[in-house]
Coordinates of C-alpha atoms in Angstrom, one line a residue:
X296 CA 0.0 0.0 0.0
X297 CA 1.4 3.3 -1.1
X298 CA 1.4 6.6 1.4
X299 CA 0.8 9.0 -1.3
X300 CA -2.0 11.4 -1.0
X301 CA -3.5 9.6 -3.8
X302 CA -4.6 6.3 -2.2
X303 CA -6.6 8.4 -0.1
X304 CA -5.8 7.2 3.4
X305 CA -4.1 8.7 6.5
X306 CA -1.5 6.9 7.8
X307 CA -1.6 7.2 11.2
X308 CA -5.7 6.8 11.7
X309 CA -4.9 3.0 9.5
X310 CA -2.4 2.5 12.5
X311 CA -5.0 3.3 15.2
X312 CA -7.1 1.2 13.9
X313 CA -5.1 -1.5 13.5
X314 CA -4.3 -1.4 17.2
X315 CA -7.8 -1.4 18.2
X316 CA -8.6 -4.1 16.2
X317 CA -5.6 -6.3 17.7
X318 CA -7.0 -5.2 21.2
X319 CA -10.9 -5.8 20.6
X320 CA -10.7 -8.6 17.8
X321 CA -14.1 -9.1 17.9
X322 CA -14.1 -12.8 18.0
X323 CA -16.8 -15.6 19.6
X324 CA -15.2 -15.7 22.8
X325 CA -15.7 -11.8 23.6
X326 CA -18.6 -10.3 21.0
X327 CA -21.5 -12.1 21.9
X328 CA -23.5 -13.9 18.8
X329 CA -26.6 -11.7 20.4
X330 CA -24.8 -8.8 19.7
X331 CA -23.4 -9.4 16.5
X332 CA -26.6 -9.8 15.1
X333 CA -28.3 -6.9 16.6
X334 CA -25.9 -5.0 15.6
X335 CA -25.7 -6.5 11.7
X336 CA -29.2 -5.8 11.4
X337 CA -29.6 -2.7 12.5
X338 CA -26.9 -1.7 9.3
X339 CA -28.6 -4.5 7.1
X340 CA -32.2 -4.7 7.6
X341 CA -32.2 -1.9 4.1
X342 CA -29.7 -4.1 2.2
X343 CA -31.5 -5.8 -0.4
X344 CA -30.4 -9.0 -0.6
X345 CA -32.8 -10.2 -3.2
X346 CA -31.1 -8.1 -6.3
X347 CA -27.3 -10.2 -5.8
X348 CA -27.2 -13.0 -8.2
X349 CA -26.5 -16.2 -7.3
X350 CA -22.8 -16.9 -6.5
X351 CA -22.3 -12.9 -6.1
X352 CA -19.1 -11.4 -5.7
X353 CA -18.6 -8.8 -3.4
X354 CA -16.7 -5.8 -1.2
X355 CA -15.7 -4.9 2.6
X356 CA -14.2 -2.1 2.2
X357 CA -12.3 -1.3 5.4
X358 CA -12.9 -4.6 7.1
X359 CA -11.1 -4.0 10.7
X360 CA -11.9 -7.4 12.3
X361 CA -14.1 -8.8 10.0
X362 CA -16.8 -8.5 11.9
X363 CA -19.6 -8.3 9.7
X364 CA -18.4 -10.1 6.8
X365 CA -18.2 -12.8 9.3
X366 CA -22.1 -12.6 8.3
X367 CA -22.1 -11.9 5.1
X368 CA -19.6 -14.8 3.4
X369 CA -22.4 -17.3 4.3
X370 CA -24.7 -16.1 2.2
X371 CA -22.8 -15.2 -1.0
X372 CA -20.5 -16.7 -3.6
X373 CA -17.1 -14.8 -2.8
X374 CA -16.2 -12.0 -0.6
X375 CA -12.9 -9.5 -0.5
X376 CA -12.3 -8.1 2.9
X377 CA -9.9 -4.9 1.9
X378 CA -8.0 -2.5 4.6
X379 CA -5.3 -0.2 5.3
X380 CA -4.4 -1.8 8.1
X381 CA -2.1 -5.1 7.8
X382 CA -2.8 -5.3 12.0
X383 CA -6.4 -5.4 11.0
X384 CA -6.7 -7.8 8.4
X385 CA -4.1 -10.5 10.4
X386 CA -7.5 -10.4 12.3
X387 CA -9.8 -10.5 10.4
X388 CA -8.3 -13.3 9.1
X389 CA -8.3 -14.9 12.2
X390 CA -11.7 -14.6 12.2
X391 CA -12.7 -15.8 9.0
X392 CA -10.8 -18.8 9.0
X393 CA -13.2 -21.1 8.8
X394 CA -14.5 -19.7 5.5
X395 CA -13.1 -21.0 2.6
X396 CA -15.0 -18.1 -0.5
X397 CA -12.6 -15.3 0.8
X398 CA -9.9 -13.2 -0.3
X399 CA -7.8 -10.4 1.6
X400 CA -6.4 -7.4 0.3
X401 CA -4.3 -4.9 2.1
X402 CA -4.9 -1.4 0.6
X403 CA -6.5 1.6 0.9
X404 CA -10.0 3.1 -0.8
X405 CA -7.6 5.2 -2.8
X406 CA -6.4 2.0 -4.7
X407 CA -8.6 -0.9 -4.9
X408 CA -7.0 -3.9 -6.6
X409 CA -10.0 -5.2 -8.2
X410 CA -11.2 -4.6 -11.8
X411 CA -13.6 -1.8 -12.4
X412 CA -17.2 -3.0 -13.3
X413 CA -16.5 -6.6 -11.6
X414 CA -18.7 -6.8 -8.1
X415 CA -21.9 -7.3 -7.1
X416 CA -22.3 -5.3 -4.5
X417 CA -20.0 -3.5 -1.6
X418 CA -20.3 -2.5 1.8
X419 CA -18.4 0.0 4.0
X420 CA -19.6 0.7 7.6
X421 CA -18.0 2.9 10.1
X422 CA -15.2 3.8 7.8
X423 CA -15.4 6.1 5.0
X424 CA -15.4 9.2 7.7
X425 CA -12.0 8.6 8.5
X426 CA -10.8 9.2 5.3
X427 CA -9.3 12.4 3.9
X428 CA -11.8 12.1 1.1
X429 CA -14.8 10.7 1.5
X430 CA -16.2 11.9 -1.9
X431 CA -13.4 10.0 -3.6
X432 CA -13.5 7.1 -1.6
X433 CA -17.1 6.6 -2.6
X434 CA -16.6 7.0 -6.7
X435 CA -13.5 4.7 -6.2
X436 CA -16.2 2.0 -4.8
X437 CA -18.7 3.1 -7.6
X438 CA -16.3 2.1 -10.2
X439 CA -15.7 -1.5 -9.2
X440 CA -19.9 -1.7 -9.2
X441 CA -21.6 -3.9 -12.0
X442 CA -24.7 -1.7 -12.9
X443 CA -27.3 -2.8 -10.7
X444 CA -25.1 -3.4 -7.8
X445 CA -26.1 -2.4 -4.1
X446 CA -23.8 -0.5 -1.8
X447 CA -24.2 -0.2 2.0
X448 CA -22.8 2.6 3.9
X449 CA -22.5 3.6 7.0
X450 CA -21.5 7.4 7.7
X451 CA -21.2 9.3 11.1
X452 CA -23.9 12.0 11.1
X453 CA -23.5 15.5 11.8
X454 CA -26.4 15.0 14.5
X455 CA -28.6 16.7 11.7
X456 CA -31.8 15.1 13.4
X457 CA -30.9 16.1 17.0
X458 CA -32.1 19.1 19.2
X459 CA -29.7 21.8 19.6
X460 CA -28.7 21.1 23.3
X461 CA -27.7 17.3 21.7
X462 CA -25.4 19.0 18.9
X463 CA -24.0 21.4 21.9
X464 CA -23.6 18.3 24.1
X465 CA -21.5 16.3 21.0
X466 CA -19.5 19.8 20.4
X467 CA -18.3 19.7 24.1
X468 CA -17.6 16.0 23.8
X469 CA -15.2 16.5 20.8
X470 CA -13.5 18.5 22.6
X471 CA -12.1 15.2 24.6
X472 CA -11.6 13.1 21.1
X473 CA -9.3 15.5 19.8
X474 CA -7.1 15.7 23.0
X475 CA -7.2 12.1 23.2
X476 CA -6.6 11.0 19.7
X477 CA -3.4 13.1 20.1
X478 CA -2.2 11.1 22.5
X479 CA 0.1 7.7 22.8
X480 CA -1.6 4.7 22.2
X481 CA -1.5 3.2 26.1
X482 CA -2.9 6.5 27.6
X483 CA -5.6 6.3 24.5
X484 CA -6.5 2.7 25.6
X485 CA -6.9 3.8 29.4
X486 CA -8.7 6.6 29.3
X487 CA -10.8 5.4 26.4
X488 CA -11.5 2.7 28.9
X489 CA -12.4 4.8 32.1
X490 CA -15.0 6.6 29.3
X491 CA -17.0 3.2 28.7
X492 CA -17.0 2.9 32.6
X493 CA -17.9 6.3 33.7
X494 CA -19.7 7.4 30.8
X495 CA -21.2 4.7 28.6
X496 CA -22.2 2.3 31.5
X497 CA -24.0 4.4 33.0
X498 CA -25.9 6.2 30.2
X499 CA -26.7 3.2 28.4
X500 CA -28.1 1.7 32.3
X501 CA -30.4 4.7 32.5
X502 CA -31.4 4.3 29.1
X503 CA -32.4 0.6 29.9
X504 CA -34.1 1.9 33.3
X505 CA -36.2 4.5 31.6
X506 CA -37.7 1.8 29.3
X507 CA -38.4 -0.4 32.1
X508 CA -40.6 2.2 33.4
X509 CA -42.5 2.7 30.5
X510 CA -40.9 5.9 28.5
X511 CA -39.3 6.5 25.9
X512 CA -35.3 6.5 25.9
X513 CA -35.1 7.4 22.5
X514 CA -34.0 11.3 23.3
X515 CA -31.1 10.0 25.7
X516 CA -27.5 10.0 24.6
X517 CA -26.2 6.6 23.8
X518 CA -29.3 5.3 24.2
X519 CA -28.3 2.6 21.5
X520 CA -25.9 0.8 24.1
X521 CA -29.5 -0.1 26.2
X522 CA -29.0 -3.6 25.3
X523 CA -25.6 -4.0 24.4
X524 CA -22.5 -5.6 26.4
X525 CA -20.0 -4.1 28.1
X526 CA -17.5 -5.2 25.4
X527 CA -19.3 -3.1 22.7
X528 CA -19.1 -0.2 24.3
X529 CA -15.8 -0.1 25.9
X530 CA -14.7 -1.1 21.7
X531 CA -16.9 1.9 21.0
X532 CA -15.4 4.2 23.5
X533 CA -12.1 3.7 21.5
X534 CA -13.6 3.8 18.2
X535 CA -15.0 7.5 19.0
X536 CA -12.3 8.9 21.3
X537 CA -9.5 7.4 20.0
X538 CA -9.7 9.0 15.9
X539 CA -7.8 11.6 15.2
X540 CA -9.7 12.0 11.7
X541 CA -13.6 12.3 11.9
X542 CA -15.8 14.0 9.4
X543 CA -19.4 14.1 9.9
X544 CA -22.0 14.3 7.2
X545 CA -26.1 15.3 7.1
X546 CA -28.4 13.5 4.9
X547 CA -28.5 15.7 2.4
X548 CA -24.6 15.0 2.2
X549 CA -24.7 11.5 2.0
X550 CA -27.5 11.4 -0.8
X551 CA -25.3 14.1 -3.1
X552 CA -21.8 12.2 -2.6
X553 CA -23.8 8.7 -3.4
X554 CA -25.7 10.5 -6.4
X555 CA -22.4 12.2 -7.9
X556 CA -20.3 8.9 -7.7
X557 CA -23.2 7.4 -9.9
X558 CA -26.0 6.0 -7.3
X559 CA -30.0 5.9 -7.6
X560 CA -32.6 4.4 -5.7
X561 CA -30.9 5.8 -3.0
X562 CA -32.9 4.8 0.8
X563 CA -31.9 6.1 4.3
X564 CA -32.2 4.0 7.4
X565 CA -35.0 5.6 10.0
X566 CA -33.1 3.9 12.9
X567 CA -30.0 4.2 14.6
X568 CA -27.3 4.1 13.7
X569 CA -27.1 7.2 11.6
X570 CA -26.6 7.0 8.8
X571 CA -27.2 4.1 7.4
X572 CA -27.9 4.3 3.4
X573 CA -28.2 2.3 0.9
X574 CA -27.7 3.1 -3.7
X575 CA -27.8 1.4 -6.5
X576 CA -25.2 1.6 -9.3
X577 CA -26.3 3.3 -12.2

């Protein structure tokens, strides 16, 4: 993988994540089956899984652990699982050992080492907002789509559908990531860790209690972790604090990057997490 600005990575956000990945790997014995498919559905439930042919070829793009293509193999002919980090994929491979209708690439979105016009569909969740171009990134993926061919994306949202004391609330909380993300990687592991416990914990409890009672919990921040294990969130907590490159994009956003890089149909997720979306190649 090449470090020029042209293979649209940064090299020290693909290191980051290749340490958190070889921290929380994400396999059986620590990310619960429950979770895992909670958590694949809520990104999935818009994929449309009845347009891939049969025997259908397709993309992770930015894979980490392998986490959700752990899902997907099972149900389709072949699968690349592509990153930027090497630390990641040695993971990810880990974790897809078992499957035999994989192949792993180490590159970035910048260079993908497939033929253009050759998949069936692609998927890239959590990841594309930690590029330096996200725009790009996106067309790159567009070229390697058959016409006809889904993609899934999941993009952080600028909070577009929140009240005004939520977006001040984030604002303050960014603050933290940007100190943080600055730092070496064991103080970014601890504190990231104290977070989960003094933050996340707690928050997603009183989310949890709320709904016991009867009320909505909807409005509460990190109200998504309600049912979740301890293990998501403290993976999370690093995921969010520990980035020194995070970009943040409304709906609007997402829908004119996905309809410039060649995208119709294109169909939002009503659900956390946002945003979920989902486009089919032109």
């Amino acid at each position: 993988m090449s470090d020029r600005p042209s293979s649209n990575v940064d090299p020290a956000v693909a290191a980051g994540f290749g340490h958190e990945w070889s921290t929380f790997r994400q396999g059986e014995d620590a990310f619960s089956a429950d979770d895992r498919a909670a958590i694949f559905e809520s990104y999935f439930h818009i994929f449309p899984w009845d347009r891939l042919p049969a025997n259908s070829v397709g993309m992770d793009v930015g894979c980490g652990s392998g986490r959700w293509s752990v899902m997907v193999a099972p149900r389709v002919g072949h699968l690349h699982l592509l990153d930027a980090s090497a630390d990641a994929l040695n993971v990810a491979r880990a974790n897809l050992e078992t499957a035999n209708n994989v192949t792993f690439h180490h590159a970035s979105v910048g260079e993908l080492p497939l033929p253009d016009a050759s998949l069936d569909f692609a998927f890239s969740l959590g990841v594309l907002h930690h590029v330096p171009d996200t725009q790009a990134a996106i067309s790159e993926i567009s070229r390697k789509l058959k016409p006809g061919a889904p993609f899934l994306i999941y993009l952080y949202y600028a909070l577009d559908n929140r009240p005004a004391w939520y977006r001040a609330l984030w604002k303050f909380s960014n603050i933290f990531r940007v100190v943080i993300s600055s730092l070496p990687e064991k103080p970014r592991l601890w504190i990231s860790q104290i977070i989960a416990v003094c933050v996340y914990w707690p928050l997603a409890r009183l989310a949890a209690l709320v709904e016991r009672l009867g009320f909505s919990a909807a409005a509460l921040p990190l109200e998504s972790y309600k049912d979740r294990a301890f293990y998501v969130m403290r993976t999370d907590a690093y995921d969010r604090f520990c980035t020194r490159l995070e970009q943040r994009f409304t709906r609007g956003q997402i829908r004119d990057m996905l309809d410039a890089a060649g995208f119709q149909d294109i169909r939002f997720s009503d659900r956390v997490p946002y945003w979920c979306a989902v486009g089919i190649k032109r």
